[in-house]
CSV table of N, CA, C and O in Angstrom, one decimal:
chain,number,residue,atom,x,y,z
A,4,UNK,N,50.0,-6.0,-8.5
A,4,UNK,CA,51.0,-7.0,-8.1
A,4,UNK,C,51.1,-8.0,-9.3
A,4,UNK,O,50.1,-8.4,-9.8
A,5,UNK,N,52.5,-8.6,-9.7
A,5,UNK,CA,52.3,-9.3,-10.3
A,5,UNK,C,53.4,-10.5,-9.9
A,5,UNK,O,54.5,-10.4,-9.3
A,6,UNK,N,52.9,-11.3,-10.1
A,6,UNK,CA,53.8,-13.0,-9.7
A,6,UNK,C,54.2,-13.6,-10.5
A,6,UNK,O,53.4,-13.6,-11.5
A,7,UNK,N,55.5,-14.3,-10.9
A,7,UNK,CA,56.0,-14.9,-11.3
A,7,UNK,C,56.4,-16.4,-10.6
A,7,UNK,O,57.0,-16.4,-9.5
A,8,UNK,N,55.9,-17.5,-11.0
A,8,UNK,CA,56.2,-18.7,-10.7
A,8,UNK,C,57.5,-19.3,-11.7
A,8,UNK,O,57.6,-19.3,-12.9
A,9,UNK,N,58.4,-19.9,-10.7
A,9,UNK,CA,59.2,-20.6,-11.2
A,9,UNK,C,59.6,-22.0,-10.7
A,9,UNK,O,59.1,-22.5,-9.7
A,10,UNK,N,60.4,-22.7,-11.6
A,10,UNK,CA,61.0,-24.1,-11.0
A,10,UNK,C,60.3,-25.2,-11.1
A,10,UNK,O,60.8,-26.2,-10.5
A,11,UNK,N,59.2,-25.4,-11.6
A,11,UNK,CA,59.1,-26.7,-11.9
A,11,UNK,C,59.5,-27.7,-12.7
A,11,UNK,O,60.0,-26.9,-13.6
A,12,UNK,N,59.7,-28.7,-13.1
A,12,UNK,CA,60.4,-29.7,-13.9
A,12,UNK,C,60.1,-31.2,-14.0
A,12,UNK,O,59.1,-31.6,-14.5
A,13,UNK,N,60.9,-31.9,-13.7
A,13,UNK,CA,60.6,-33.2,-14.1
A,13,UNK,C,61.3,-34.0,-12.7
A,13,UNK,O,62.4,-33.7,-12.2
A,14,UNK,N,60.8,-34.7,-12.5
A,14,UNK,CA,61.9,-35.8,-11.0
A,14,UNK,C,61.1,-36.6,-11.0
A,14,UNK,O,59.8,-36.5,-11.1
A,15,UNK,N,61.9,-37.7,-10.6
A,15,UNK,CA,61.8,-39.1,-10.0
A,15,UNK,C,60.2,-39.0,-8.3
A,15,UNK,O,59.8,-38.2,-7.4
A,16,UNK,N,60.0,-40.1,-8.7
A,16,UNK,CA,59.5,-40.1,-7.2
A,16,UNK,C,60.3,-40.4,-6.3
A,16,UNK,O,61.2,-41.2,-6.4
A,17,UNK,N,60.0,-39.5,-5.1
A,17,UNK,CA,61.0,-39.5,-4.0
A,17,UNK,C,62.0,-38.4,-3.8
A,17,UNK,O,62.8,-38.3,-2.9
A,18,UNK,N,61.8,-37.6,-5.0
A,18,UNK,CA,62.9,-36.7,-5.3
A,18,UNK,C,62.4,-35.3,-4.9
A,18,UNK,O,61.3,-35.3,-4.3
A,19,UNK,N,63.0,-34.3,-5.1
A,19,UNK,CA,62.7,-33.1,-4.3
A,19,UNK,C,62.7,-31.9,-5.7
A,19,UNK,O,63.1,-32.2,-6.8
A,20,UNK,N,62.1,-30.7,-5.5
A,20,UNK,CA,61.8,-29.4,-6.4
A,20,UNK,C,61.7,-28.4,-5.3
A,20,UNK,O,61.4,-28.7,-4.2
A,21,UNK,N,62.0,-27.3,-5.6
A,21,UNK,CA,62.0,-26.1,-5.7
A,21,UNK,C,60.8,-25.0,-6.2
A,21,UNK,O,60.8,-24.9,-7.4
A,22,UNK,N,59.9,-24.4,-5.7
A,22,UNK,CA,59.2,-23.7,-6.5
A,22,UNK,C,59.3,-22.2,-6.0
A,22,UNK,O,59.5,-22.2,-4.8
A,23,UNK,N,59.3,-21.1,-6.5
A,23,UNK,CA,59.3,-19.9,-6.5
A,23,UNK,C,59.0,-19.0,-6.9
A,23,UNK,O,59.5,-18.5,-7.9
A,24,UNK,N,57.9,-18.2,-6.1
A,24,UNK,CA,56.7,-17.3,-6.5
A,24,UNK,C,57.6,-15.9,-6.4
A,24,UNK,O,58.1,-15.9,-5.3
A,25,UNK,N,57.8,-14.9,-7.1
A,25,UNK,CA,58.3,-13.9,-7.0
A,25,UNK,C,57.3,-12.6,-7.2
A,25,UNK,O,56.4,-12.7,-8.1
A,26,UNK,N,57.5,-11.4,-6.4
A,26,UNK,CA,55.9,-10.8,-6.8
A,26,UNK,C,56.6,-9.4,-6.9
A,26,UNK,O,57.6,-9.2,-6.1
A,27,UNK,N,56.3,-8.6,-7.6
A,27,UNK,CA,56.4,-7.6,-8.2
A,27,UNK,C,55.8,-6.6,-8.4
A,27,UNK,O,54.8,-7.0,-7.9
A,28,UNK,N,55.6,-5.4,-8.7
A,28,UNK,CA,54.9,-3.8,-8.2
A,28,UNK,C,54.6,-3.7,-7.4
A,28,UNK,O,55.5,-3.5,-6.6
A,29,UNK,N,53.0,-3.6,-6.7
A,29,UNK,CA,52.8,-2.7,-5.2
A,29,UNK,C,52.9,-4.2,-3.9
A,29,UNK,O,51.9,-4.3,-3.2
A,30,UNK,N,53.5,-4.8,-3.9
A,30,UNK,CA,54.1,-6.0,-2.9
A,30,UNK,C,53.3,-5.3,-2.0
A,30,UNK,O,52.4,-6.0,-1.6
A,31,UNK,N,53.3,-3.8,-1.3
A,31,UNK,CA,53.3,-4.4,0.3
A,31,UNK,C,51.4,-4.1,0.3
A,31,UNK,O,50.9,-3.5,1.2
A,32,UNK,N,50.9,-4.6,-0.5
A,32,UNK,CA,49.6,-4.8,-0.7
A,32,UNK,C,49.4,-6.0,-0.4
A,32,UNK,O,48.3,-6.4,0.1
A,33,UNK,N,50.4,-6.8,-0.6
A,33,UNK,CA,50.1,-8.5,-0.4
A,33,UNK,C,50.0,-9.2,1.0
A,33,UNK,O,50.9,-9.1,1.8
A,34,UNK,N,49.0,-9.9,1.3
A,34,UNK,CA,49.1,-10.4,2.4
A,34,UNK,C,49.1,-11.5,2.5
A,34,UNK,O,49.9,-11.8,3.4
A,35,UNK,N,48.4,-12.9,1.7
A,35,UNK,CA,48.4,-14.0,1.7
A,35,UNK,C,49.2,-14.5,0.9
A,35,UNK,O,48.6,-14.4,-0.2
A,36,UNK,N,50.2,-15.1,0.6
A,36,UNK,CA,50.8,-16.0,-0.7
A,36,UNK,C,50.2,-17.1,-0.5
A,36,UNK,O,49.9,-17.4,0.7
A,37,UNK,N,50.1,-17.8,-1.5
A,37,UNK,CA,49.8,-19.3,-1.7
A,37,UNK,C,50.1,-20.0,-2.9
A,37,UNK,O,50.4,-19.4,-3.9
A,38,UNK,N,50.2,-21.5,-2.7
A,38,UNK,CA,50.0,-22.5,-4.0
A,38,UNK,C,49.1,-23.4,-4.5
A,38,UNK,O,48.6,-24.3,-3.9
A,39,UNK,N,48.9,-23.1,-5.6
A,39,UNK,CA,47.6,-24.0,-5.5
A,39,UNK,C,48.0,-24.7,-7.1
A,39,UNK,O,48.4,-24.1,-8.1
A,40,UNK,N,47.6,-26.5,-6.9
A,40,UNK,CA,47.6,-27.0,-8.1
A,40,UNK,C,46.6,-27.9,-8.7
A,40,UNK,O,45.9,-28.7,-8.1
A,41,UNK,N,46.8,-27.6,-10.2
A,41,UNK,CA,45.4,-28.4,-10.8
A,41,UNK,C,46.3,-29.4,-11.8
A,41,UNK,O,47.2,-29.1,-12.5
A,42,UNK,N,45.8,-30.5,-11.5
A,42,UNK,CA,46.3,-31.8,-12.0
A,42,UNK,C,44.9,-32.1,-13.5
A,42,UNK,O,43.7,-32.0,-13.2
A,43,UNK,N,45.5,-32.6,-15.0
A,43,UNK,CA,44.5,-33.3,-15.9
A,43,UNK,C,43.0,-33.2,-15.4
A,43,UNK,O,43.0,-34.1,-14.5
A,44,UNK,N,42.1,-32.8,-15.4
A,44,UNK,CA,40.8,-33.2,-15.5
A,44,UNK,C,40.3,-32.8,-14.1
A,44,UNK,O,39.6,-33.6,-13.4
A,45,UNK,N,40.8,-31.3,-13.7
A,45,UNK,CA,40.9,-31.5,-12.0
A,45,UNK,C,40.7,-30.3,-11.8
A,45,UNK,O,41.1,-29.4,-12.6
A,46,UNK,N,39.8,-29.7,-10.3
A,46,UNK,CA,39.7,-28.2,-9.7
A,46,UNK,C,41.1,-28.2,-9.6
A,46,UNK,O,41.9,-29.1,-9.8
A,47,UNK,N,41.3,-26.7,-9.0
A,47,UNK,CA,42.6,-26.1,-8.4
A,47,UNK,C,42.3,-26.3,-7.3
A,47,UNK,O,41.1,-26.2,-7.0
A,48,UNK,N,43.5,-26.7,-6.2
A,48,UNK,CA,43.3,-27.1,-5.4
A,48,UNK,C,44.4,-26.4,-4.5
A,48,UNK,O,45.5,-26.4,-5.1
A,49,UNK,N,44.3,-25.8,-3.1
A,49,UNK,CA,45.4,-25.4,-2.9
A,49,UNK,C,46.1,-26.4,-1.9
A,49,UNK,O,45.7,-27.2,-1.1
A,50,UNK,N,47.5,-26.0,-2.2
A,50,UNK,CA,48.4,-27.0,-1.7
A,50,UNK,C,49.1,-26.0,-0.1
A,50,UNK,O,49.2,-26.5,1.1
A,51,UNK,N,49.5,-24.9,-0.5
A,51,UNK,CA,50.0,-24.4,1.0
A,51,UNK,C,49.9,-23.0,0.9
A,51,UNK,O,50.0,-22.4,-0.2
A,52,UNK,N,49.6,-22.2,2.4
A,52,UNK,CA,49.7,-21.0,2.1
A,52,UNK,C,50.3,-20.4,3.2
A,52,UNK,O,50.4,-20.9,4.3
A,53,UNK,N,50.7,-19.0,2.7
A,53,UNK,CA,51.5,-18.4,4.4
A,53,UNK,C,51.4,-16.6,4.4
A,53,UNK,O,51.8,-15.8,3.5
A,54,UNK,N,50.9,-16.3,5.6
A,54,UNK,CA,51.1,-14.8,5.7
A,54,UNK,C,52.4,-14.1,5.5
A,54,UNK,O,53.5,-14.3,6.0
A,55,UNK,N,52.0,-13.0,4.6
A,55,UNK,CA,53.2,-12.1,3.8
A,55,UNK,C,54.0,-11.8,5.2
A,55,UNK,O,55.1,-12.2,5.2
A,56,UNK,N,53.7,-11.4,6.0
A,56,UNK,CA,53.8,-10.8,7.1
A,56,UNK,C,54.2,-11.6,8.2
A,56,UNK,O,55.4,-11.5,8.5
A,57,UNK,N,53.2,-12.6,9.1
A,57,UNK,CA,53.2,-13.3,9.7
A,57,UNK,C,54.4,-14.4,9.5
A,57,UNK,O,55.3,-14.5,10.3
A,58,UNK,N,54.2,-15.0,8.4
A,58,UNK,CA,55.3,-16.3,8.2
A,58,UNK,C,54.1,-17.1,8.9
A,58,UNK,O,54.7,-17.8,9.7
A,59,UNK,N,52.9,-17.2,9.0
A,59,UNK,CA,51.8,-18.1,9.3
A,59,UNK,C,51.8,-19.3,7.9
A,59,UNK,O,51.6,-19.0,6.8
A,60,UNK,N,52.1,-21.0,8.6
A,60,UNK,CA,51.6,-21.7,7.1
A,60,UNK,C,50.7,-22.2,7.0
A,60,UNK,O,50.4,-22.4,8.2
A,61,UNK,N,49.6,-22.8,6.0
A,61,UNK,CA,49.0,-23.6,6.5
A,61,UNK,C,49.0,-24.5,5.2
A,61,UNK,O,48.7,-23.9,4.2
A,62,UNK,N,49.3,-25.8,5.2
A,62,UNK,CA,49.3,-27.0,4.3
A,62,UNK,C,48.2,-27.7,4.5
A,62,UNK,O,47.7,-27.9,5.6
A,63,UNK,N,47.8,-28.5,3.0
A,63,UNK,CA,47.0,-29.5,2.8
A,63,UNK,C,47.4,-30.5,3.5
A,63,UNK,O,48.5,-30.4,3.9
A,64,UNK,N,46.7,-31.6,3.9
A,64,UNK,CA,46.9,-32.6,4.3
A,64,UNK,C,47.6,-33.6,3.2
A,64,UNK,O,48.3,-34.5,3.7
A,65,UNK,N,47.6,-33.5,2.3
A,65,UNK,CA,47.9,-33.9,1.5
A,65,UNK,C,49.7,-33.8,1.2
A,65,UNK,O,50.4,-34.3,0.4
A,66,UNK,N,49.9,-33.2,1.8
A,66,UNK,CA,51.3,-32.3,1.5
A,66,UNK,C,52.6,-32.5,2.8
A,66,UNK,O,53.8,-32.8,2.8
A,67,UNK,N,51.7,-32.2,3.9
A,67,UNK,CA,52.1,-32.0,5.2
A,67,UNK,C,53.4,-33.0,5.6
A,67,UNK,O,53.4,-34.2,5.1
A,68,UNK,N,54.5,-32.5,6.5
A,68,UNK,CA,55.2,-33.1,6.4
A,68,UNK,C,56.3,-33.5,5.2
A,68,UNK,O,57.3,-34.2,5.1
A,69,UNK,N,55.9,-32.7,4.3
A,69,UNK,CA,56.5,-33.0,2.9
A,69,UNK,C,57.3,-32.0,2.2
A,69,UNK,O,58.6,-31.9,2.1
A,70,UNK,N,56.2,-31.1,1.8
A,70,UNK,CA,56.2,-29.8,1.7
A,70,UNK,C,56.7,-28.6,2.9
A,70,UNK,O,56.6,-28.8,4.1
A,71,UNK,N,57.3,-27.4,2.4
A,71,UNK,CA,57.9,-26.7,3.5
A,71,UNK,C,57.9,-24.9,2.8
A,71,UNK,O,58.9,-24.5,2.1
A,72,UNK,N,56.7,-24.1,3.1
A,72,UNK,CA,56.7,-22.8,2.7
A,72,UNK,C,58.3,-22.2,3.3
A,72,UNK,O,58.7,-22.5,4.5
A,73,UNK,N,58.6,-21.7,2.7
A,73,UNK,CA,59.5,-20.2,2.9
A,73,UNK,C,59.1,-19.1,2.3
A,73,UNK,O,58.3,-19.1,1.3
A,74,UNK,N,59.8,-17.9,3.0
A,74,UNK,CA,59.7,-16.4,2.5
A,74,UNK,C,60.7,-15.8,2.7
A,74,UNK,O,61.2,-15.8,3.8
A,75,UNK,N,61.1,-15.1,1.5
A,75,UNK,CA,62.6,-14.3,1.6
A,75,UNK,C,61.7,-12.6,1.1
A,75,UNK,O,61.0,-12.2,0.1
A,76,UNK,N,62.1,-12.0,2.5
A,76,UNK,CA,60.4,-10.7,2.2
A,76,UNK,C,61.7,-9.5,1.6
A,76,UNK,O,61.3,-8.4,1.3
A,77,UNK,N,62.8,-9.7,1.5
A,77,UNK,CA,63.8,-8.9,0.4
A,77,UNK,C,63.8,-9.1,-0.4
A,77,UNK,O,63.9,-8.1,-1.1
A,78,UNK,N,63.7,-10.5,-1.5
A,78,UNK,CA,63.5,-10.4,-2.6
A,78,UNK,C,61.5,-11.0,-2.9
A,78,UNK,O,60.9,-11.8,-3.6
A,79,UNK,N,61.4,-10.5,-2.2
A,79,UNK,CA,59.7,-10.8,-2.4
A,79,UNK,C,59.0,-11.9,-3.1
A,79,UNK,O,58.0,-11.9,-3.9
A,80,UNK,N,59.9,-13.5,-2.4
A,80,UNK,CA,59.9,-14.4,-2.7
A,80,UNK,C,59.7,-15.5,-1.7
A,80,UNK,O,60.4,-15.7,-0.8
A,81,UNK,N,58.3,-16.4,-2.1
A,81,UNK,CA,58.1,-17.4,-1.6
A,81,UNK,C,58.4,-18.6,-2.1
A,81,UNK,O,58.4,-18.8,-3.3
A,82,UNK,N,58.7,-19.3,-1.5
A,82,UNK,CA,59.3,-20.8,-2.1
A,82,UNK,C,58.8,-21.8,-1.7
A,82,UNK,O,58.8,-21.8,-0.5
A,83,UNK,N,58.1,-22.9,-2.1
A,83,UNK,CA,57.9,-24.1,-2.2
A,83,UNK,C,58.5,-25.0,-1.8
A,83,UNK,O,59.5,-25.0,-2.5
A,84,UNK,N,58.6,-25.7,-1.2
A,84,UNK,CA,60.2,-26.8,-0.3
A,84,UNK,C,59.4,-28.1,-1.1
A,84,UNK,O,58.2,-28.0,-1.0
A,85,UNK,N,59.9,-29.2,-2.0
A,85,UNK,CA,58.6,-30.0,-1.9
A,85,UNK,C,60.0,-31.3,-2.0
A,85,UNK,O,61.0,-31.4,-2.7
A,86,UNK,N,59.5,-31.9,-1.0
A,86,UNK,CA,60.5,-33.7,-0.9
A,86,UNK,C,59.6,-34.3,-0.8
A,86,UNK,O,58.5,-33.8,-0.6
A,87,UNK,N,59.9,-35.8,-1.1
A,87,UNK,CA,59.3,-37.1,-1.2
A,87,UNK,C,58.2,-37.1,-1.9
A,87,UNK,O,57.0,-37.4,-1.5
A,88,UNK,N,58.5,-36.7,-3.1
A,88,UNK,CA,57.4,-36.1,-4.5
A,88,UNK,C,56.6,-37.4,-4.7
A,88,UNK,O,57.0,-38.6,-4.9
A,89,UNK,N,55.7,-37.2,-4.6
A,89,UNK,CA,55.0,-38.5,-5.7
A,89,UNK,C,53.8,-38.4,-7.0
A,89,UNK,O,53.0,-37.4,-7.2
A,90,UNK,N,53.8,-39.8,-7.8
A,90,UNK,CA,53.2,-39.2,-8.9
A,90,UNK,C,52.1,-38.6,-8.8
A,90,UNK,O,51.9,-37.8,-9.7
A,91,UNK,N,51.2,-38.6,-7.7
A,91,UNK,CA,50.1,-37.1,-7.6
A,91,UNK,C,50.5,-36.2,-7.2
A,91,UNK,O,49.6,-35.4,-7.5
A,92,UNK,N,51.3,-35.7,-6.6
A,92,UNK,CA,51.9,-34.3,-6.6
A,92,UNK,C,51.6,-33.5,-7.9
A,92,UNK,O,50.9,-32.4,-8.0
A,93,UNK,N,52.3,-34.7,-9.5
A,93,UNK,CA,52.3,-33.6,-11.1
A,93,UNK,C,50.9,-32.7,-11.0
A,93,UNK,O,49.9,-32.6,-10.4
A,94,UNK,N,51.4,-32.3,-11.5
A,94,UNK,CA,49.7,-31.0,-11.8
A,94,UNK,C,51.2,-29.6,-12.6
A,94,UNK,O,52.4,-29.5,-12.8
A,95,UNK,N,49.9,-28.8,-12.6
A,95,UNK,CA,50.6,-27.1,-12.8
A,95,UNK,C,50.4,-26.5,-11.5
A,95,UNK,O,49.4,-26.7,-10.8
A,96,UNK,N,51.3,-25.9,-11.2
A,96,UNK,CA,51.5,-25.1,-9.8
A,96,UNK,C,51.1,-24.0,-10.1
A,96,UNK,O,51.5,-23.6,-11.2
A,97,UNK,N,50.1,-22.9,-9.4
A,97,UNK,CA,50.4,-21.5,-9.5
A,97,UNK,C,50.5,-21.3,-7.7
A,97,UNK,O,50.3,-22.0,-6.7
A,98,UNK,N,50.8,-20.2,-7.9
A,98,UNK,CA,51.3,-19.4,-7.0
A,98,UNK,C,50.0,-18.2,-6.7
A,98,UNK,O,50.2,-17.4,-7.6
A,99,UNK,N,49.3,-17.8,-6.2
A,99,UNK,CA,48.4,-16.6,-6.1
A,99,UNK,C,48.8,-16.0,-4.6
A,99,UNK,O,49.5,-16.4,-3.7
A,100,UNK,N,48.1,-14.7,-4.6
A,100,UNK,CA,48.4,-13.7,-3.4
A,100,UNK,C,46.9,-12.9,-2.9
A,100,UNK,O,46.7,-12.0,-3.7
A,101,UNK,N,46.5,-12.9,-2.4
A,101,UNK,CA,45.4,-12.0,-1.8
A,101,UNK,C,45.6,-10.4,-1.5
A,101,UNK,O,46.8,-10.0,-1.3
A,102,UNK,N,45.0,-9.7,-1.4
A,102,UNK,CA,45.3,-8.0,-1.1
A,102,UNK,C,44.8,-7.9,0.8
A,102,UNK,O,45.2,-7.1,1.6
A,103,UNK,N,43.9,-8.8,0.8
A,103,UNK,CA,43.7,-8.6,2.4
A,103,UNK,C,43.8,-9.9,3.1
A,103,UNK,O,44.4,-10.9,2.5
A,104,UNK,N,43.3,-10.0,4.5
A,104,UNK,CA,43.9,-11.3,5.2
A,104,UNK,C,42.8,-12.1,4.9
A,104,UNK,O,42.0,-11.5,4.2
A,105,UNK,N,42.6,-13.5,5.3
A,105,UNK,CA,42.0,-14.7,4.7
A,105,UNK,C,41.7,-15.3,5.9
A,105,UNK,O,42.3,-14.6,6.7
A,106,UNK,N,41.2,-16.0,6.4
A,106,UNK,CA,41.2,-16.9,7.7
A,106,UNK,C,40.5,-18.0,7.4
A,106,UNK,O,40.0,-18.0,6.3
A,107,UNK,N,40.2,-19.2,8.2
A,107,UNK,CA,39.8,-20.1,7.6
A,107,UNK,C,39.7,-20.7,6.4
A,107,UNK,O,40.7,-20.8,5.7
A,108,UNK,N,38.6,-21.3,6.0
A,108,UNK,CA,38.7,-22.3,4.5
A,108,UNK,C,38.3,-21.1,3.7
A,108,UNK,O,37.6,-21.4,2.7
A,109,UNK,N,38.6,-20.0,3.8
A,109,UNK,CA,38.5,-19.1,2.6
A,109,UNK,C,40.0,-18.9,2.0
A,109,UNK,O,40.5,-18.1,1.1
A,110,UNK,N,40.6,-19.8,2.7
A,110,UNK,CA,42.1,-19.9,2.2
A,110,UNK,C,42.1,-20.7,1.0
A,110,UNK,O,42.9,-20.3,0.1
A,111,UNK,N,40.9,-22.3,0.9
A,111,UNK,CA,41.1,-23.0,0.1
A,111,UNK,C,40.1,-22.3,-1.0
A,111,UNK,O,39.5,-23.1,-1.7
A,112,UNK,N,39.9,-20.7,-1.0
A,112,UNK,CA,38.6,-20.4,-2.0
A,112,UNK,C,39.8,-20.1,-2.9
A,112,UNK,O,40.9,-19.9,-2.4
A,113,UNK,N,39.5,-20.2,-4.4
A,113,UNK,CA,40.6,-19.6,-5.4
A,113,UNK,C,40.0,-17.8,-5.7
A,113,UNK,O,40.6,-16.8,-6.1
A,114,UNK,N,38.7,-17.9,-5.2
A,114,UNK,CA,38.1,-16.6,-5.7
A,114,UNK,C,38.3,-15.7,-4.5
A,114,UNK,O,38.0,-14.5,-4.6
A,115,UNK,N,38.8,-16.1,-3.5
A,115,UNK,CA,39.6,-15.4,-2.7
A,115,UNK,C,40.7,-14.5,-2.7
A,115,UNK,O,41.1,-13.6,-1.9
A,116,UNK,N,41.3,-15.0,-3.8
A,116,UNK,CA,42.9,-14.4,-4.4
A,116,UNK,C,42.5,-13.3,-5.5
A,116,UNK,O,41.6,-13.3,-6.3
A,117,UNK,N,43.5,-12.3,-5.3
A,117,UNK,CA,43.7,-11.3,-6.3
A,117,UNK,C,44.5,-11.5,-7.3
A,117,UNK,O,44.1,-11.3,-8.5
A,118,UNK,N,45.6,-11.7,-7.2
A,118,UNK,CA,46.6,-12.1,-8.2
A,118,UNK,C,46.6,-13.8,-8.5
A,118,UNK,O,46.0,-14.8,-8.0
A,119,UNK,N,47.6,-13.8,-9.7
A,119,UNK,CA,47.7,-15.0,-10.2
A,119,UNK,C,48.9,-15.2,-10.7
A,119,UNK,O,49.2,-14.3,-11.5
A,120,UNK,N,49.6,-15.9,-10.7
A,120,UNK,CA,50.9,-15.9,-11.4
A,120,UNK,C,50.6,-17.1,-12.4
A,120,UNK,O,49.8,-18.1,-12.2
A,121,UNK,N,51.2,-17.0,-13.5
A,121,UNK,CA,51.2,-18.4,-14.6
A,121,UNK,C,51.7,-19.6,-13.8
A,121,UNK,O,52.5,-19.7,-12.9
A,122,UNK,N,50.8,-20.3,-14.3
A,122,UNK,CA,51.7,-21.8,-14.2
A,122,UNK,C,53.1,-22.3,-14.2
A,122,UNK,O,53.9,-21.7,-15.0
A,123,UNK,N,53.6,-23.4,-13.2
A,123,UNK,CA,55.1,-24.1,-13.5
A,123,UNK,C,54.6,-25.3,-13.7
A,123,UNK,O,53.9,-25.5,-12.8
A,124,UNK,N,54.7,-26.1,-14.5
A,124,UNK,CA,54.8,-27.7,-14.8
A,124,UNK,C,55.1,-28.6,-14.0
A,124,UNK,O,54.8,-29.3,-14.9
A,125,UNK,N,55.5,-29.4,-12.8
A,125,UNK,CA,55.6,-30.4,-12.0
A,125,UNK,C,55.5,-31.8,-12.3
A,125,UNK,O,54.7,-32.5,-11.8
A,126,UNK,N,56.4,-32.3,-13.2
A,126,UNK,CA,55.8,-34.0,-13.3
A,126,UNK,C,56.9,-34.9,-12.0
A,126,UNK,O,58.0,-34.7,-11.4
A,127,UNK,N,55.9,-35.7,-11.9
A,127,UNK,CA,56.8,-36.7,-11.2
A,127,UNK,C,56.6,-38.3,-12.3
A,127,UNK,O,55.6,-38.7,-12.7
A,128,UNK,N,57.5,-38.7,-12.4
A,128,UNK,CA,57.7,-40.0,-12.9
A,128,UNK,C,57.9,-41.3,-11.3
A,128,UNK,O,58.3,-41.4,-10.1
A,129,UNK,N,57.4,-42.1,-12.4
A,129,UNK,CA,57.2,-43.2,-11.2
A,129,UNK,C,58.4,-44.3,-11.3
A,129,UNK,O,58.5,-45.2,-10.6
């Protein structure tokens, strides 16, 4: 499987982005999508995740209310909803996918994930 992350950029605080993990070759291996970002001098941290299958989400507290997973399972694409950005939001976004199911805080393991998609950029200006 492979992932492609897109859509990060530059916005204001308060402003909204788009992000978009698109996944490619053997898909129906994938069961978990997720996001996870690492900000300057910082672990990866994940920010939201949701069953390939299920449409199950589960967000950071950090995010919640903010943030809004989707999945479009025809073009084998999850998306990122992100409003009311603020300057800790910036980091690099990836996008990762697991091959089996995850439960609990083995969601927030990164060594949990099989795939990896590159990074998107995310700044927010204040």
């Amino acid at each position: 499987v492979q992932l492609q992350a897109s859509g990060g950029g530059l916005v204001q605080a308060g402003g909204s982005l788009r992000l978009s993990c698109t996944a490619s070759g053997r898909t129906f291996s994938t069961n978990f999508v997720a996001w996870f970002r690492q900000a300057p001098g910082k672990g990866r941290v994940l920010v939201a995740a949701i069953g390939w299958s299920s449409g199950i989400g589960y967000y950071a507290d950090s995010v919640k209310g903010r943030f809004t997973l989707a999945r479009d399972n025809a073009k084998n694409t999850v998306y990122l909803l992100m409003n009311s950005l603020k300057p800790e939001d910036a980091a690099v976004y990836y996008c990762a996918a697991t091959k089996t199911a995850v439960v609990g805080t083995s969601l927030l393991i990164t060594s949990a994930y099989d795939y990896w998609g590159r990074g998107t950029q995310v700044t927010v200006s204040s």
